[in-house]
Every structure is written in C-alpha cells, then in structure tokens.
Amino acid sequence: MKEHIFRKIYGLAAVLLLTLPLRAQQAYVPAPENLEAREAFQNDRFGVFLHWGLYSMLAQGEWFMNAFDIDAQEYAKLASGFCPSRFDAASWVSAIKASGAGYLCITSRHHDGFSMFGTEASDYNIVDATPFGRDIMQELSDECHRQGLALHIYYSHLDWSREDYPQGRTGHGTGRDASKADWPHYYAFMNVQLRELITKYDPRAIWFDGIWDHDEDPDFDWQLEEQYAMMHTLKPALLIGNNHHQTPYSGEDFQMFERDLPGENTAGLSGQQISPLPLETCNTMNGMWGYKIRDQDYKSGEELIRHIVEAAGRGANLLLNMGPQPNGELPALGLDRLRQIGAWMQVNGETIRGTRAGDIPPHPWGVTTRKGNKLYVHILKLQEKGLFLPLEAKVRKAVDFPDGRPVRFRQDREGVVLYLDEVPSAVDHIIELELK
C-alpha cells in the first residue's frame, strides 16, 4: 500500500529535520506576510469550527473511542461504512459565509487518528479507506477560495490508533502495544502530513491540539519549534496556533482559549496569561464538539450573538463549533443559529468586523469595540436609562447604531454619561461615539 511510499518520504523528512534545530533555536521573527495574515485574522472576528470524522458515525461525540475504550482495529472498521453522501462543500461554505464568519476551521485528523484528507503517509484516510473516496479537504479548500472564505485546518498532535505514538494520559484502552512507541517515526509522519496540508490545501492557519496529553510528563519534547520552523519555511504567511492551554510558545502566531473568553477560566482550561498575539476563543453551539445525536441543547441565537460581541470587546475572535452529521449535512439547529447570527451581522457587523477592543474594558453592562475614530458601545445588560463611561477621549457626537438617532450625552473630567430614552431591551443595544 502506501507504507513503502512513506518510508521514502520519512527518509527525506528525517534529512530535512536534521537541518531545522539550529534554525529553530533562533528567535522567531514573523515575516511581513505573516503580520498581514494576523491583521486579516483579527479583522474577521468570527469563524466557524467543524469537528467531523469517523466518530460522527457513532453520534456520541469525538471522544467516544477514548471514553469507552474502543479497540483501534475495531474502530477502524467504521471507515468501510463511511459514505457521507450529502456532503456538499458549496452549501457548507455558503451557509458559513452568510453567517458573517470570515473563516472556517475543520478537523483534518482528530485524536482517533483518521485523516479526513488524501494523504500519502497512511491508507487510513477518507480517500483510500472509505467507499466515499473523495478528498473533502480539497473540495472545501477549493470552495473556500472560490467564495472568499479563509480556511483553517485543525490537526491533532496525539493519536489513539497509531502504535508509534508515545502514549500519554489518554487512549490507554484502544489495544495498542505501548512498547512499539517510536517518536522519531511518528514525528516524521506528522511532518509529512503537515507538509501535505500546507502545500495541497493552502490554509491560512493550522490549529493544533493535543500536546496536553503529555502534561504529566513535562520532560516530553514535542519538538514544536523545529516543526513550526518547517511549516513557516513552507509558507511564511501561515498562522500557527496551539490549544495547549498555556502562554504561547515561540513560533506561534495567535493565542487560543477553550470554552472561555480571554481573562476568564470557568471551564478550567484558560488560566494562561493573555499575550499580545491575536486572540481567539473557541466554544460550542451545544455541549459537544463532534456530532452527538442526543445533544439538541443548542444555545439561543441571542446568546451566541452576545458571545461574539463579548469576544470582540476583549480583542478576540469567536470560533463557534458545530458537529456535521455522518451523512455530510450540517445540523438543522446549527444552520438555524448561523442564519440568526447572519441576519444580525448583516445589520451590525460593521461594529464587529475590522474592530479592535475598545477604549473601555469590559463591564457587567457590556463591552466596547473601536474602528478608527468610532467607538461602539455594546450594551448587553443594563437596567436603567443612563450609562457612565470612564472615557478620556473627547466625544464629538453620539448616535444609536444603526439608525443614527442622536443620543444625549454629557462629558466632564470623569468621563461620559449617556442618556437613553428607555432601558435597552435589544440583544445588543449599540451606541456609536465619534471621537475627536
């Protein structure tokens, strides 16, 4: 099969990797095109996350293999029945773009080890191992470029199926022989796949996950700097992020927070210090990342809109997840939420896209975003008709957004007081301040 091809690629990769440590030891300096990509990423402010793989067929979420100790060889039999006949890249991308999202992030290989793209490094992939036989990553890449949506690709550093992966704290019940661990071989395998993902599908970003699997073994060396250097050599503009729940490492281009806004840690995964890099928070529409047939408890459209606003007010993007169904369709409730967000973004997106965190830090009443000399006050929760803003900049005028009705205000040395006609009841009552 493809093992003989991988041996050749492995040899070439090993030679390449021998040249990287010296380069990786140098301080990472992002290329000008990388800085441009960071700006474009921040301007998007909203993206859609898709967790899709063999686990979708079981409809129990993406961690089912680990949670129920499914033998890797038995699990692999799912591939022969995976035929998502209703997958249509154009409809996916169209729905996501209509929501106001600027990018799509999809799992190329999750912790179960199955590759959702055509790879020369393994036969265990959607093209070679399934009756579907199509490269969904290629189709999505082509459609994203056609419709002007940026593509981000998720890639797992850990693997519950491969025996060459040195086992960490998860995946112990999948029937693998831990004595067969071979880190150099597994590392070369990953780098071959990453090279393929970057050169074949031209993503704007690679979204890593899984190095927390060895957090009980702090001496384990993932060789990330060498890996990042290889990736940036292939594409200097490539954005690299890693969901390791720590302060960013050298070579990373954006910082992510899981299930929490920057500065919060209700989920216990985001206590790390906030860096000056572009920020992104990821969260789910319902309770799961991968498709779970019994989880129909989707957050309301209003709640999701507020989450986008709250992230933007903290200078972060929101990457909002849903799990596609095994037949290739996006869930009806997920599409409904995208439509609700899209309708709101069509009217109010100007106050989110292209903005940065506003002059006033988040308060219980809401947040602010800024674009040029426009400061947008997003009132999410207020029980009175007046609002004090601790703002030093001089205000030229204040109007309701988007209808432009004048808002009375008073400014002194302490700040600005806005006088509202009524207690705000909208999902996000927005007031636009024009600053001198």
Tab-separated table of C-alpha atoms in Angstrom:
chain	number	residue	atom	x	y	z
A	1	MET	CA	0.000	0.000	0.000
A	2	LYS	CA	1.412	3.381	0.962
A	3	GLU	CA	3.927	2.183	3.569
A	4	HIS	CA	6.750	1.957	1.024
A	5	ILE	CA	5.965	5.491	-0.113
A	6	PHE	CA	6.009	6.708	3.466
A	7	ARG	CA	9.405	5.111	4.070
A	8	LYS	CA	10.812	7.195	1.209
A	9	ILE	CA	9.102	10.328	2.481
A	10	TYR	CA	10.221	9.511	6.026
A	11	GLY	CA	13.834	9.384	4.870
A	12	LEU	CA	13.558	12.755	3.155
A	13	ALA	CA	11.786	14.246	6.169
A	14	ALA	CA	14.486	12.965	8.508
A	15	VAL	CA	17.164	14.671	6.439
A	16	LEU	CA	15.151	17.894	6.428
A	17	LEU	CA	14.563	17.785	10.171
A	18	LEU	CA	18.280	17.422	10.858
A	19	THR	CA	18.752	20.892	9.408
A	20	LEU	CA	15.983	22.513	11.436
A	21	PRO	CA	17.118	22.563	15.084
A	22	LEU	CA	19.751	25.227	14.504
A	23	ARG	CA	17.225	27.414	12.736
A	24	ALA	CA	14.576	26.758	15.364
A	25	GLN	CA	16.875	27.905	18.135
A	26	GLN	CA	16.845	31.406	16.683
A	27	ALA	CA	14.145	33.754	17.938
A	28	TYR	CA	11.061	33.577	15.767
A	29	VAL	CA	10.516	36.724	13.739
A	30	PRO	CA	7.245	36.658	11.765
A	31	ALA	CA	7.525	37.556	8.099
A	32	PRO	CA	5.754	40.688	6.781
A	33	GLU	CA	3.141	38.498	5.063
A	34	ASN	CA	2.550	36.729	8.377
A	35	LEU	CA	1.832	40.056	10.065
A	36	GLU	CA	-0.620	40.848	7.261
A	37	ALA	CA	-2.340	37.492	7.815
A	38	ARG	CA	-2.606	38.277	11.525
A	39	GLU	CA	-4.351	41.558	10.719
A	40	ALA	CA	-6.796	39.825	8.361
A	41	PHE	CA	-7.460	37.172	11.011
A	42	GLN	CA	-8.227	39.806	13.635
A	43	ASN	CA	-10.465	41.701	11.231
A	44	ASP	CA	-12.666	38.617	10.753
A	45	ARG	CA	-13.656	38.453	14.426
A	46	PHE	CA	-15.866	35.404	13.796
A	47	GLY	CA	-15.209	31.914	12.435
A	48	VAL	CA	-16.970	28.542	12.361
A	49	PHE	CA	-15.394	25.342	13.729
A	50	LEU	CA	-16.341	21.904	12.352
A	51	HIS	CA	-15.451	18.648	14.131
A	52	TRP	CA	-16.078	15.858	11.620
A	53	GLY	CA	-14.625	12.356	11.355
A	54	LEU	CA	-15.330	8.651	11.826
A	55	TYR	CA	-16.611	9.431	15.320
A	56	SER	CA	-19.535	11.262	13.698
A	57	MET	CA	-20.913	7.877	12.583
A	58	LEU	CA	-21.324	6.814	16.208
A	59	ALA	CA	-23.157	10.088	17.007
A	60	GLN	CA	-21.649	10.162	20.502
A	61	GLY	CA	-19.081	12.928	20.213
A	62	GLU	CA	-15.429	12.982	19.199
A	63	TRP	CA	-14.054	11.378	22.416
A	64	PHE	CA	-16.147	8.185	22.199
A	65	MET	CA	-13.170	5.984	21.279
A	66	ASN	CA	-11.272	7.011	24.405
A	67	ALA	CA	-14.251	7.258	26.748
A	68	PHE	CA	-15.426	3.696	26.026
A	69	ASP	CA	-12.011	2.074	25.375
A	70	ILE	CA	-12.784	1.075	21.806
A	71	ASP	CA	-10.127	-1.152	20.240
A	72	ALA	CA	-8.355	0.755	17.460
A	73	GLN	CA	-8.684	-2.086	14.951
A	74	GLU	CA	-12.393	-2.456	15.635
A	75	TYR	CA	-12.862	1.317	15.434
A	76	ALA	CA	-11.070	1.393	12.065
A	77	LYS	CA	-13.812	-0.807	10.588
A	78	LEU	CA	-16.068	2.246	10.658
A	79	ALA	CA	-14.157	3.572	7.649
A	80	SER	CA	-15.568	0.898	5.314
A	81	GLY	CA	-19.065	2.229	6.006
A	82	PHE	CA	-18.329	5.963	5.991
A	83	CYS	CA	-20.096	7.435	2.980
A	84	PRO	CA	-21.355	10.982	3.656
A	85	SER	CA	-23.493	11.108	0.517
A	86	ARG	CA	-24.996	14.509	1.340
A	87	PHE	CA	-21.733	16.357	1.813
A	88	ASP	CA	-21.640	19.437	-0.376
A	89	ALA	CA	-18.739	21.831	0.095
A	90	ALA	CA	-20.526	24.690	-1.679
A	91	SER	CA	-23.539	24.561	0.649
A	92	TRP	CA	-21.327	24.402	3.735
A	93	VAL	CA	-19.198	27.357	2.707
A	94	SER	CA	-22.220	29.378	1.555
A	95	ALA	CA	-24.020	28.894	4.883
A	96	ILE	CA	-20.930	29.796	6.878
A	97	LYS	CA	-20.139	32.856	4.786
A	98	ALA	CA	-23.760	34.057	5.035
A	99	SER	CA	-23.444	33.958	8.836
A	100	GLY	CA	-20.863	36.733	8.673
A	101	ALA	CA	-17.952	34.429	9.521
A	102	GLY	CA	-14.625	35.197	7.896
A	103	TYR	CA	-13.162	31.711	8.118
A	104	LEU	CA	-13.852	28.017	8.511
A	105	CYS	CA	-11.746	25.649	10.650
A	106	ILE	CA	-12.154	21.881	10.138
A	107	THR	CA	-10.576	18.805	11.687
A	108	SER	CA	-8.135	17.137	9.304
A	109	ARG	CA	-7.093	14.478	11.832
A	110	HIS	CA	-8.543	14.252	15.315
A	111	HIS	CA	-7.300	12.153	18.253
A	112	ASP	CA	-8.805	8.981	16.720
A	113	GLY	CA	-6.074	9.122	14.048
A	114	PHE	CA	-8.283	9.029	10.950
A	115	SER	CA	-7.239	11.506	8.252
A	116	MET	CA	-10.056	13.452	6.600
A	117	PHE	CA	-7.888	14.213	3.563
A	118	GLY	CA	-5.952	12.343	0.897
A	119	THR	CA	-2.524	11.634	2.376
A	120	GLU	CA	0.466	9.659	1.134
A	121	ALA	CA	1.585	8.967	4.707
A	122	SER	CA	-1.188	6.471	5.533
A	123	ASP	CA	-4.009	4.476	3.921
A	124	TYR	CA	-6.185	5.297	6.916
A	125	ASN	CA	-7.876	8.262	5.274
A	126	ILE	CA	-11.164	9.289	3.715
A	127	VAL	CA	-9.952	8.764	0.128
A	128	ASP	CA	-8.378	5.313	0.471
A	129	ALA	CA	-10.299	3.679	3.332
A	130	THR	CA	-13.919	4.651	2.649
A	131	PRO	CA	-16.454	3.976	-0.125
A	132	PHE	CA	-16.867	7.763	-0.345
A	133	GLY	CA	-13.418	8.078	-1.873
A	134	ARG	CA	-13.422	11.866	-2.119
A	135	ASP	CA	-10.998	14.372	-0.627
A	136	ILE	CA	-13.319	16.640	1.357
A	137	MET	CA	-10.386	18.842	2.366
A	138	GLN	CA	-9.638	19.566	-1.284
A	139	GLU	CA	-13.279	20.301	-2.023
A	140	LEU	CA	-13.550	22.643	0.958
A	141	SER	CA	-10.270	24.349	0.098
A	142	ASP	CA	-11.408	24.950	-3.478
A	143	GLU	CA	-14.793	26.270	-2.350
A	144	CYS	CA	-13.338	28.498	0.368
A	145	HIS	CA	-11.008	30.110	-2.155
A	146	ARG	CA	-13.883	30.431	-4.640
A	147	GLN	CA	-16.179	32.183	-2.139
A	148	GLY	CA	-13.515	34.215	-0.355
A	149	LEU	CA	-13.622	32.404	2.991
A	150	ALA	CA	-10.322	31.708	4.760
A	151	LEU	CA	-9.542	28.062	5.542
A	152	HIS	CA	-8.057	26.991	8.880
A	153	ILE	CA	-7.120	23.342	9.473
A	154	TYR	CA	-7.212	21.535	12.823
A	155	TYR	CA	-4.537	18.884	13.405
A	156	SER	CA	-4.128	16.622	16.458
A	157	HIS	CA	-0.657	16.055	17.869
A	158	LEU	CA	-1.827	12.914	19.669
A	159	ASP	CA	-3.148	9.684	18.183
A	160	TRP	CA	-5.184	6.905	19.830
A	161	SER	CA	-4.697	4.499	16.892
A	162	ARG	CA	-1.018	4.557	15.911
A	163	GLU	CA	1.373	2.422	17.933
A	164	ASP	CA	4.362	4.646	17.109
A	165	TYR	CA	2.759	7.491	19.074
A	166	PRO	CA	4.210	7.508	22.627
A	167	GLN	CA	1.117	7.099	24.791
A	168	GLY	CA	0.227	9.930	27.130
A	169	ARG	CA	-2.563	10.144	29.665
A	170	THR	CA	-5.386	9.309	27.217
A	171	GLY	CA	-6.160	6.448	24.847
A	172	HIS	CA	-4.888	3.626	27.057
A	173	GLY	CA	-7.808	1.321	26.278
A	174	THR	CA	-7.538	1.191	22.469
A	175	GLY	CA	-5.489	-2.020	22.269
A	176	ARG	CA	-2.125	-0.585	21.269
A	177	ASP	CA	1.246	-2.023	22.305
A	178	ALA	CA	2.970	0.811	24.183
A	179	SER	CA	6.359	-0.867	23.710
A	180	LYS	CA	6.180	-0.091	19.983
A	181	ALA	CA	6.308	3.663	20.523
A	182	ASP	CA	8.694	5.303	18.071
A	183	TRP	CA	8.735	9.077	18.449
A	184	PRO	CA	11.114	9.859	15.517
A	185	HIS	CA	8.905	7.797	13.191
A	186	TYR	CA	5.686	9.378	14.460
A	187	TYR	CA	7.180	12.867	14.349
A	188	ALA	CA	8.249	12.356	10.735
A	189	PHE	CA	4.753	11.045	9.920
A	190	MET	CA	3.166	14.189	11.344
A	191	ASN	CA	5.528	16.465	9.459
A	192	VAL	CA	4.799	14.711	6.178
A	193	GLN	CA	1.083	15.228	6.769
A	194	LEU	CA	1.568	18.859	7.771
A	195	ARG	CA	3.588	19.476	4.630
A	196	GLU	CA	0.726	17.987	2.614
A	197	LEU	CA	-1.905	20.089	4.379
A	198	ILE	CA	0.038	23.294	3.784
A	199	THR	CA	1.058	22.695	0.172
A	200	LYS	CA	-2.106	20.969	-1.113
A	201	TYR	CA	-4.843	22.965	0.590
A	202	ASP	CA	-3.224	26.371	1.206
A	203	PRO	CA	-4.763	27.098	4.619
A	204	ARG	CA	-4.378	30.461	6.318
A	205	ALA	CA	-3.835	28.729	9.677
A	206	ILE	CA	-3.013	25.404	11.304
A	207	TRP	CA	-4.890	24.846	14.581
A	208	PHE	CA	-3.029	22.331	16.774
A	209	ASP	CA	-4.466	20.353	19.670
A	210	GLY	CA	-3.349	17.542	21.953
A	211	ILE	CA	0.059	18.228	23.492
A	212	TRP	CA	-1.694	18.376	26.870
A	213	ASP	CA	-1.735	14.560	26.518
A	214	HIS	CA	1.795	14.567	27.980
A	215	ASP	CA	1.263	17.249	30.616
A	216	GLU	CA	2.035	14.648	33.302
A	217	ASP	CA	5.383	14.099	31.587
A	218	PRO	CA	6.867	17.624	31.479
A	219	ASP	CA	10.173	16.375	30.025
A	220	PHE	CA	8.494	15.058	26.883
A	221	ASP	CA	9.846	17.024	23.929
A	222	TRP	CA	7.294	17.628	21.182
A	223	GLN	CA	9.961	19.407	19.078
A	224	LEU	CA	7.485	22.147	18.335
A	225	GLU	CA	9.990	24.854	17.411
A	226	GLU	CA	11.519	22.628	14.723
A	227	GLN	CA	8.066	21.731	13.465
A	228	TYR	CA	6.918	25.343	13.416
A	229	ALA	CA	10.093	26.405	11.606
A	230	MET	CA	9.483	23.790	8.896
A	231	MET	CA	5.909	24.996	8.476
A	232	HIS	CA	6.837	28.673	8.289
A	233	THR	CA	9.550	27.822	5.758
A	234	LEU	CA	6.899	26.213	3.563
A	235	LYS	CA	4.552	29.192	3.958
A	236	PRO	CA	5.829	32.268	5.836
A	237	ALA	CA	2.313	33.739	5.999
A	238	LEU	CA	0.937	30.641	7.732
A	239	LEU	CA	-0.640	31.310	11.131
A	240	ILE	CA	0.113	28.679	13.762
A	241	GLY	CA	-1.886	28.288	16.962
A	242	ASN	CA	-1.833	25.553	19.581
A	243	ASN	CA	-4.588	24.650	22.040
A	244	HIS	CA	-2.137	23.725	24.800
A	245	HIS	CA	-3.812	25.960	27.425
A	246	GLN	CA	-0.534	27.727	28.118
A	247	THR	CA	1.163	31.005	27.252
A	248	PRO	CA	2.115	30.853	23.537
A	249	TYR	CA	5.384	29.206	22.555
A	250	SER	CA	7.943	30.669	20.169
A	251	GLY	CA	6.759	30.199	16.593
A	252	GLU	CA	3.055	30.579	17.352
A	253	ASP	CA	1.108	33.384	15.701
A	254	PHE	CA	-2.128	33.537	17.681
A	255	GLN	CA	-3.333	32.524	21.120
A	256	MET	CA	-6.453	30.497	21.775
A	257	PHE	CA	-8.738	29.996	24.751
A	258	GLU	CA	-11.026	26.981	25.057
A	259	ARG	CA	-14.627	27.481	26.238
A	260	ASP	CA	-13.761	30.797	27.881
A	261	LEU	CA	-13.220	34.408	26.950
A	262	PRO	CA	-9.693	35.773	27.453
A	263	GLY	CA	-9.213	36.564	31.128
A	264	GLU	CA	-11.854	34.063	32.266
A	265	ASN	CA	-11.441	30.462	33.386
A	266	THR	CA	-14.850	28.998	34.159
A	267	ALA	CA	-14.020	25.768	32.263
A	268	GLY	CA	-10.629	25.305	33.919
A	269	LEU	CA	-8.749	25.395	30.608
A	270	SER	CA	-7.909	29.068	30.111
A	271	GLY	CA	-5.997	30.402	33.067
A	272	GLN	CA	-2.978	31.285	30.972
A	273	GLN	CA	-1.661	34.834	30.713
A	274	ILE	CA	-3.023	36.874	27.807
A	275	SER	CA	-0.316	37.551	25.221
A	276	PRO	CA	-0.032	40.433	22.726
A	277	LEU	CA	-0.714	37.989	19.868
A	278	PRO	CA	-4.087	37.912	18.070
A	279	LEU	CA	-6.622	36.137	20.277
A	280	GLU	CA	-9.296	33.533	19.608
A	281	THR	CA	-11.793	31.817	21.881
A	282	CYS	CA	-13.487	28.600	20.771
A	283	ASN	CA	-16.810	27.341	22.038
A	284	THR	CA	-19.648	25.051	21.034
A	285	MET	CA	-23.192	25.774	19.864
A	286	ASN	CA	-24.451	22.923	22.036
A	287	GLY	CA	-22.454	20.825	24.517
A	288	MET	CA	-20.258	18.764	22.189
A	289	TRP	CA	-17.613	19.359	19.533
A	290	GLY	CA	-18.354	16.274	17.418
A	291	TYR	CA	-21.890	15.274	16.436
A	292	LYS	CA	-23.950	13.788	19.291
A	293	ILE	CA	-27.446	12.801	18.304
A	294	ARG	CA	-28.908	13.284	21.793
A	295	ASP	CA	-27.399	16.736	22.306
A	296	GLN	CA	-30.007	19.099	20.901
A	297	ASP	CA	-29.481	21.658	23.653
A	298	TYR	CA	-28.246	24.460	21.402
A	299	LYS	CA	-27.572	27.894	22.796
A	300	SER	CA	-30.028	30.513	21.558
A	301	GLY	CA	-29.143	32.811	18.678
A	302	GLU	CA	-29.211	35.756	21.089
A	303	GLU	CA	-26.716	34.062	23.424
A	304	LEU	CA	-24.358	33.265	20.560
A	305	ILE	CA	-24.541	36.819	19.215
A	306	ARG	CA	-23.671	38.171	22.644
A	307	HIS	CA	-20.730	35.777	22.795
A	308	ILE	CA	-19.389	37.170	19.513
A	309	VAL	CA	-19.763	40.697	20.878
A	310	GLU	CA	-18.153	39.843	24.222
A	311	ALA	CA	-15.168	38.260	22.456
A	312	ALA	CA	-14.714	41.261	20.158
A	313	GLY	CA	-14.845	43.581	23.175
A	314	ARG	CA	-11.874	41.676	24.571
A	315	GLY	CA	-9.958	41.879	21.310
A	316	ALA	CA	-10.654	38.252	20.389
A	317	ASN	CA	-12.268	36.233	17.619
A	318	LEU	CA	-15.011	33.737	18.373
A	319	LEU	CA	-14.568	30.309	16.728
A	320	LEU	CA	-18.024	28.760	17.070
A	321	ASN	CA	-18.311	24.988	16.680
A	322	MET	CA	-20.886	22.530	15.438
A	323	GLY	CA	-20.502	18.869	14.512
A	324	PRO	CA	-21.594	17.858	10.994
A	325	GLN	CA	-23.782	14.760	10.745
A	326	PRO	CA	-22.457	11.408	9.445
A	327	ASN	CA	-24.376	11.877	6.187
A	328	GLY	CA	-22.435	15.079	5.456
A	329	GLU	CA	-25.141	17.597	6.319
A	330	LEU	CA	-24.783	20.399	8.824
A	331	PRO	CA	-27.335	20.015	11.669
A	332	ALA	CA	-30.609	21.883	11.144
A	333	LEU	CA	-30.366	23.659	14.507
A	334	GLY	CA	-26.791	24.685	13.742
A	335	LEU	CA	-27.855	26.137	10.400
A	336	ASP	CA	-30.700	27.950	12.125
A	337	ARG	CA	-28.249	29.569	14.538
A	338	LEU	CA	-25.974	30.556	11.671
A	339	ARG	CA	-28.915	32.234	9.929
A	340	GLN	CA	-29.809	34.173	13.082
A	341	ILE	CA	-26.221	35.325	13.508
A	342	GLY	CA	-26.036	36.230	9.823
A	343	ALA	CA	-29.163	38.374	9.976
A	344	TRP	CA	-27.731	40.275	12.947
A	345	MET	CA	-24.275	40.603	11.385
A	346	GLN	CA	-25.744	41.958	8.149
A	347	VAL	CA	-27.049	44.947	10.104
A	348	ASN	CA	-24.468	45.280	12.859
A	349	GLY	CA	-21.351	43.590	11.508
A	350	GLU	CA	-19.644	46.949	10.995
A	351	THR	CA	-19.323	47.236	14.777
A	352	ILE	CA	-17.585	43.827	14.988
A	353	ARG	CA	-15.614	43.100	11.803
A	354	GLY	CA	-12.392	45.047	11.468
A	355	THR	CA	-12.588	46.348	15.042
A	356	ARG	CA	-10.251	46.049	17.990
A	357	ALA	CA	-11.045	46.078	21.702
A	358	GLY	CA	-12.439	49.482	22.649
A	359	ASP	CA	-11.059	52.132	24.991
A	360	ILE	CA	-13.256	50.940	27.865
A	361	PRO	CA	-12.575	47.458	29.296
A	362	PRO	CA	-15.464	45.001	29.694
A	363	HIS	CA	-18.067	45.858	32.324
A	364	PRO	CA	-21.136	43.983	33.598
A	365	TRP	CA	-23.264	46.140	31.249
A	366	GLY	CA	-21.264	45.169	28.140
A	367	VAL	CA	-18.170	45.950	26.089
A	368	THR	CA	-16.768	48.418	23.570
A	369	THR	CA	-15.132	47.952	20.168
A	370	ARG	CA	-13.224	50.504	18.140
A	371	LYS	CA	-12.529	51.211	14.486
A	372	GLY	CA	-10.647	54.403	13.684
A	373	ASN	CA	-12.326	57.308	15.482
A	374	LYS	CA	-15.543	55.323	16.023
A	375	LEU	CA	-16.108	53.779	19.433
A	376	TYR	CA	-19.014	51.326	19.555
A	377	VAL	CA	-20.654	50.875	22.944
A	378	HIS	CA	-22.332	47.449	23.094
A	379	ILE	CA	-24.923	47.460	25.884
A	380	LEU	CA	-25.777	43.843	26.666
A	381	LYS	CA	-27.277	44.146	30.139
A	382	LEU	CA	-28.482	47.427	31.638
A	383	GLN	CA	-31.416	48.070	33.973
A	384	GLU	CA	-31.536	51.859	33.759
A	385	LYS	CA	-31.687	54.704	31.234
A	386	GLY	CA	-28.274	56.159	31.926
A	387	LEU	CA	-24.762	54.793	31.402
A	388	PHE	CA	-21.490	56.225	32.680
A	389	LEU	CA	-18.381	55.592	30.591
A	390	PRO	CA	-14.903	56.181	32.094
A	391	LEU	CA	-13.669	57.678	28.829
A	392	GLU	CA	-10.849	60.197	28.482
A	393	ALA	CA	-11.136	60.808	24.724
A	394	LYS	CA	-13.361	63.728	23.681
A	395	VAL	CA	-16.695	62.757	22.146
A	396	ARG	CA	-17.863	64.753	19.123
A	397	LYS	CA	-21.270	63.108	18.837
A	398	ALA	CA	-23.248	60.058	19.960
A	399	VAL	CA	-25.885	58.230	17.911
A	400	ASP	CA	-27.821	54.992	18.084
A	401	PHE	CA	-26.490	52.358	15.693
A	402	PRO	CA	-27.562	51.723	13.002
A	403	ASP	CA	-30.398	54.263	12.662
A	404	GLY	CA	-28.258	57.301	13.557
A	405	ARG	CA	-30.680	58.867	16.073
A	406	PRO	CA	-28.840	61.344	18.310
A	407	VAL	CA	-28.110	60.229	21.865
A	408	ARG	CA	-27.842	62.905	24.559
A	409	PHE	CA	-24.599	62.853	26.496
A	410	ARG	CA	-22.596	64.866	28.982
A	411	GLN	CA	-18.821	64.799	29.285
A	412	ASP	CA	-16.543	66.051	32.032
A	413	ARG	CA	-13.177	65.154	33.504
A	414	GLU	CA	-14.533	61.903	34.958
A	415	GLY	CA	-15.926	60.585	31.688
A	416	VAL	CA	-19.119	60.475	29.637
A	417	VAL	CA	-22.715	59.921	30.668
A	418	LEU	CA	-25.135	58.647	28.018
A	419	TYR	CA	-28.846	59.444	28.480
A	420	LEU	CA	-31.070	56.783	26.879
A	421	ASP	CA	-34.750	57.177	26.002
A	422	GLU	CA	-35.578	53.786	27.524
A	423	VAL	CA	-33.990	50.803	29.219
A	424	PRO	CA	-32.249	48.777	26.457
A	425	SER	CA	-34.024	45.550	25.563
A	426	ALA	CA	-32.264	44.531	22.329
A	427	VAL	CA	-29.853	41.599	22.213
A	428	ASP	CA	-27.128	44.246	21.824
A	429	HIS	CA	-28.041	47.935	22.032
A	430	ILE	CA	-25.260	49.722	20.183
A	431	ILE	CA	-24.315	53.377	20.506
A	432	GLU	CA	-21.735	54.838	18.152
A	433	LEU	CA	-19.457	57.519	19.574
A	434	GLU	CA	-17.478	59.691	17.181
A	435	LEU	CA	-14.276	60.714	18.919
A	436	LYS	CA	-12.286	63.883	18.267
